[in-house]
Short mmCIF file of C-alpha atoms and ligand atoms in Angstrom, two decimals:
data_model
loop_
_atom_site.label_atom_id
_atom_site.label_comp_id
_atom_site.label_asym_id
_atom_site.label_seq_id
_atom_site.Cartn_x
_atom_site.Cartn_y
_atom_site.Cartn_z
CA MET A 1 47.97 104.19 17.10
CA ILE A 2 51.26 104.11 15.26
CA ARG A 3 54.00 105.93 17.14
CA LYS A 4 57.24 107.29 15.75
CA ILE A 5 60.18 104.88 15.94
CA LEU A 6 63.28 106.65 17.19
CA LYS A 7 66.37 106.18 15.09
CA TYR A 8 69.96 105.62 16.12
CA GLY A 9 71.38 108.87 17.38
CA ASP A 10 68.48 109.57 19.70
CA PRO A 11 69.94 109.45 23.24
CA ILE A 12 66.85 107.61 24.62
CA LEU A 13 67.93 104.52 22.70
CA GLU A 14 71.15 104.34 24.71
CA LYS A 15 69.66 104.81 28.18
CA VAL A 16 68.68 102.12 30.65
CA ALA A 17 64.88 101.90 30.90
CA GLU A 18 63.02 101.83 34.19
CA ALA A 19 61.11 98.93 35.69
CA VAL A 20 57.30 98.95 35.38
CA THR A 21 55.67 98.99 38.80
CA ALA A 22 52.02 99.79 37.99
CA PHE A 23 50.17 97.05 36.14
CA GLY A 24 46.70 97.18 34.65
CA SER A 25 46.83 100.92 34.04
CA PRO A 26 45.22 102.36 30.90
CA GLU A 27 48.60 103.95 30.03
CA LEU A 28 50.38 100.59 29.98
CA HIS A 29 47.55 99.01 27.99
CA LYS A 30 47.71 101.86 25.46
CA LEU A 31 51.49 101.68 25.23
CA VAL A 32 51.39 97.96 24.42
CA ALA A 33 48.55 98.37 21.91
CA ASP A 34 50.42 101.22 20.20
CA MET A 35 53.62 99.16 20.18
CA TRP A 36 51.81 96.37 18.28
CA ASP A 37 50.43 98.85 15.75
CA THR A 38 53.87 100.43 15.33
CA MET A 39 55.79 97.13 15.04
CA TYR A 40 53.39 95.61 12.51
CA ALA A 41 53.34 98.77 10.42
CA ALA A 42 57.16 98.54 10.24
CA LYS A 43 57.04 94.76 9.65
CA GLY A 44 59.26 94.03 12.62
CA VAL A 45 59.71 90.93 14.78
CA GLY A 46 60.23 92.83 18.03
CA LEU A 47 59.96 96.29 19.52
CA ALA A 48 61.06 97.74 22.84
CA ALA A 49 59.36 100.73 24.52
CA PRO A 50 62.46 102.98 24.35
CA GLN A 51 62.21 102.73 20.57
CA VAL A 52 58.96 104.69 20.76
CA GLY A 53 60.49 107.09 23.27
CA VAL A 54 59.16 105.44 26.45
CA ARG A 55 61.85 104.61 28.97
CA GLN A 56 60.11 101.60 30.49
CA ARG A 57 61.02 97.92 30.54
CA VAL A 58 58.34 96.77 28.09
CA LEU A 59 58.93 94.77 24.93
CA ILE A 60 56.90 92.87 22.41
CA ILE A 61 57.90 90.05 20.10
CA ASP A 62 56.09 88.21 17.30
CA THR A 63 58.35 85.95 15.31
CA SER A 64 55.46 85.21 12.93
CA VAL A 65 55.19 88.93 12.02
CA GLY A 66 51.41 88.94 12.47
CA GLU A 67 50.70 85.54 10.91
CA ASP A 68 50.10 83.59 14.12
CA GLU A 69 48.30 85.10 17.13
CA SER A 70 49.85 82.50 19.45
CA LYS A 71 53.34 83.88 18.80
CA LYS A 72 52.54 87.31 20.27
CA LEU A 73 54.54 87.97 23.44
CA VAL A 74 54.46 90.92 25.78
CA LEU A 75 57.38 90.96 28.22
CA ILE A 76 57.51 93.45 31.04
CA ASN A 77 60.58 93.75 33.30
CA PRO A 78 62.20 90.77 31.50
CA GLU A 79 65.33 89.13 32.86
CA ILE A 80 67.45 86.61 31.01
CA LEU A 81 67.85 83.64 33.34
CA SER A 82 70.11 81.47 31.21
CA LYS A 83 71.74 81.31 27.84
CA GLU A 84 73.07 78.31 26.00
CA GLY A 85 74.75 77.53 22.71
CA LYS A 86 75.65 79.89 19.94
CA GLN A 87 74.10 81.13 16.70
CA VAL A 88 75.32 83.57 14.11
CA GLY A 89 72.76 85.28 11.99
CA GLU A 90 71.89 88.53 10.20
CA GLU A 91 70.33 91.03 12.53
CA GLY A 92 68.64 94.33 11.93
CA CYS A 93 66.77 96.88 14.01
CA LEU A 94 63.78 99.16 13.30
CA SER A 95 65.84 101.97 14.85
CA ILE A 96 68.72 101.38 12.45
CA PRO A 97 66.84 100.80 9.19
CA GLY A 98 68.75 99.68 6.15
CA PHE A 99 71.60 98.03 8.04
CA ARG A 100 71.88 94.29 8.67
CA GLU A 101 74.95 92.51 9.99
CA PRO A 102 75.74 89.05 11.32
CA VAL A 103 75.59 89.00 15.14
CA THR A 104 76.63 86.11 17.39
CA ARG A 105 74.01 85.31 20.02
CA ALA A 106 73.16 82.47 22.40
CA ASN A 107 70.95 79.89 20.66
CA GLN A 108 68.74 79.05 23.64
CA VAL A 109 67.53 81.56 26.16
CA GLU A 110 65.31 81.36 29.21
CA VAL A 111 63.56 84.58 30.23
CA ARG A 112 61.49 85.52 33.23
CA ALA A 113 59.16 88.43 32.82
CA GLN A 114 55.77 89.79 33.82
CA ASN A 115 52.78 89.95 31.57
CA GLU A 116 50.43 92.90 31.19
CA THR A 117 48.55 92.01 34.34
CA GLY A 118 51.75 91.61 36.36
CA GLU A 119 51.85 87.81 36.54
CA THR A 120 55.31 86.24 36.32
CA VAL A 121 55.98 84.04 33.33
CA VAL A 122 59.07 82.02 32.37
CA LEU A 123 59.64 81.45 28.64
CA THR A 124 62.28 79.62 26.68
CA GLY A 125 63.21 80.44 23.12
CA GLU A 126 65.49 79.01 20.50
CA GLU A 127 66.99 80.38 17.33
CA LEU A 128 65.00 83.40 16.07
CA LEU A 129 63.00 83.74 19.30
CA ALA A 130 66.18 83.47 21.39
CA ARG A 131 67.75 86.14 19.15
CA ALA A 132 64.73 88.40 19.61
CA PHE A 133 64.79 87.99 23.41
CA GLN A 134 68.44 89.03 23.50
CA HIS A 135 68.07 91.91 21.01
CA GLU A 136 64.98 93.38 22.75
CA VAL A 137 66.29 92.96 26.32
CA ASP A 138 69.44 94.76 25.11
CA HIS A 139 67.24 97.70 24.05
CA LEU A 140 65.98 98.02 27.63
CA ASN A 141 69.60 98.34 28.74
CA GLY A 142 70.46 100.93 26.12
CA ILE A 143 72.38 98.48 23.94
CA LEU A 144 71.92 98.27 20.17
CA PHE A 145 72.92 95.40 17.90
CA ILE A 146 75.77 97.45 16.45
CA ASN A 147 77.35 97.35 19.93
CA HIS A 148 77.97 93.64 19.26
CA LEU A 149 79.92 94.32 16.05
CA SER A 150 83.63 94.94 15.66
CA ASN A 151 84.79 98.56 16.16
CA LEU A 152 85.60 98.69 12.47
CA LYS A 153 82.12 97.57 11.36
CA ARG A 154 80.40 99.80 13.88
CA ASP A 155 82.39 102.86 12.85
CA MET A 156 81.63 102.17 9.21
CA ILE A 157 77.88 102.08 9.97
CA ARG A 158 78.12 105.22 12.11
CA ARG A 159 79.81 107.07 9.29
CA LYS A 160 77.12 106.03 6.82
CA ILE A 161 74.41 107.15 9.25
CA LYS A 162 76.15 110.50 9.73
CA LYS A 163 76.00 111.02 5.96
CA LEU A 164 72.29 110.13 5.98
CA GLN A 165 71.70 112.57 8.84
CA LYS A 166 73.50 115.35 6.95
CA ALA A 167 71.39 114.59 3.87
CA GLY A 168 68.24 114.83 5.99
CA GLU A 169 67.47 111.17 5.33
CA TRP A 170 67.64 110.03 8.97
CA ASP A 171 65.24 111.52 11.47
NI1 NI B 1 66.05 96.75 17.64
#
């Protein structure tokens, strides 16, 4: 089931999400299934539970955007263990549609998380996957990619969004 993706301005997007403690529940299974439907419908690479209004530390990533089943990742309670190197690349967010800006991120990231059944997994990612890890873990901490931009850039985007809100083109 496709859920509504919250847009920038919704306070849930800027709150710290809570750790998942109950694994194997039908609710968690349904949340993850719905997140896949929602992310693919929006043609995204990653989605965090707060973006669908659920304040839990759950995220999904598929850098192949549905082309390669083996790229599908479900990370629950993820923690970034280490970061190395630097990359600069255009970044966008399903909660801030229409805006893309260069963001500096670490190029190599190691993450520890739990899977849907609660087992601990350690994953490493480079380039786009490393960027996705950092972007999505940020979501669980109430941080959006525009928080990584200069004040000037961020204010410019905020002003444009305010105009869209006034025009009823941002809900
Ligand atoms: Ni995002």
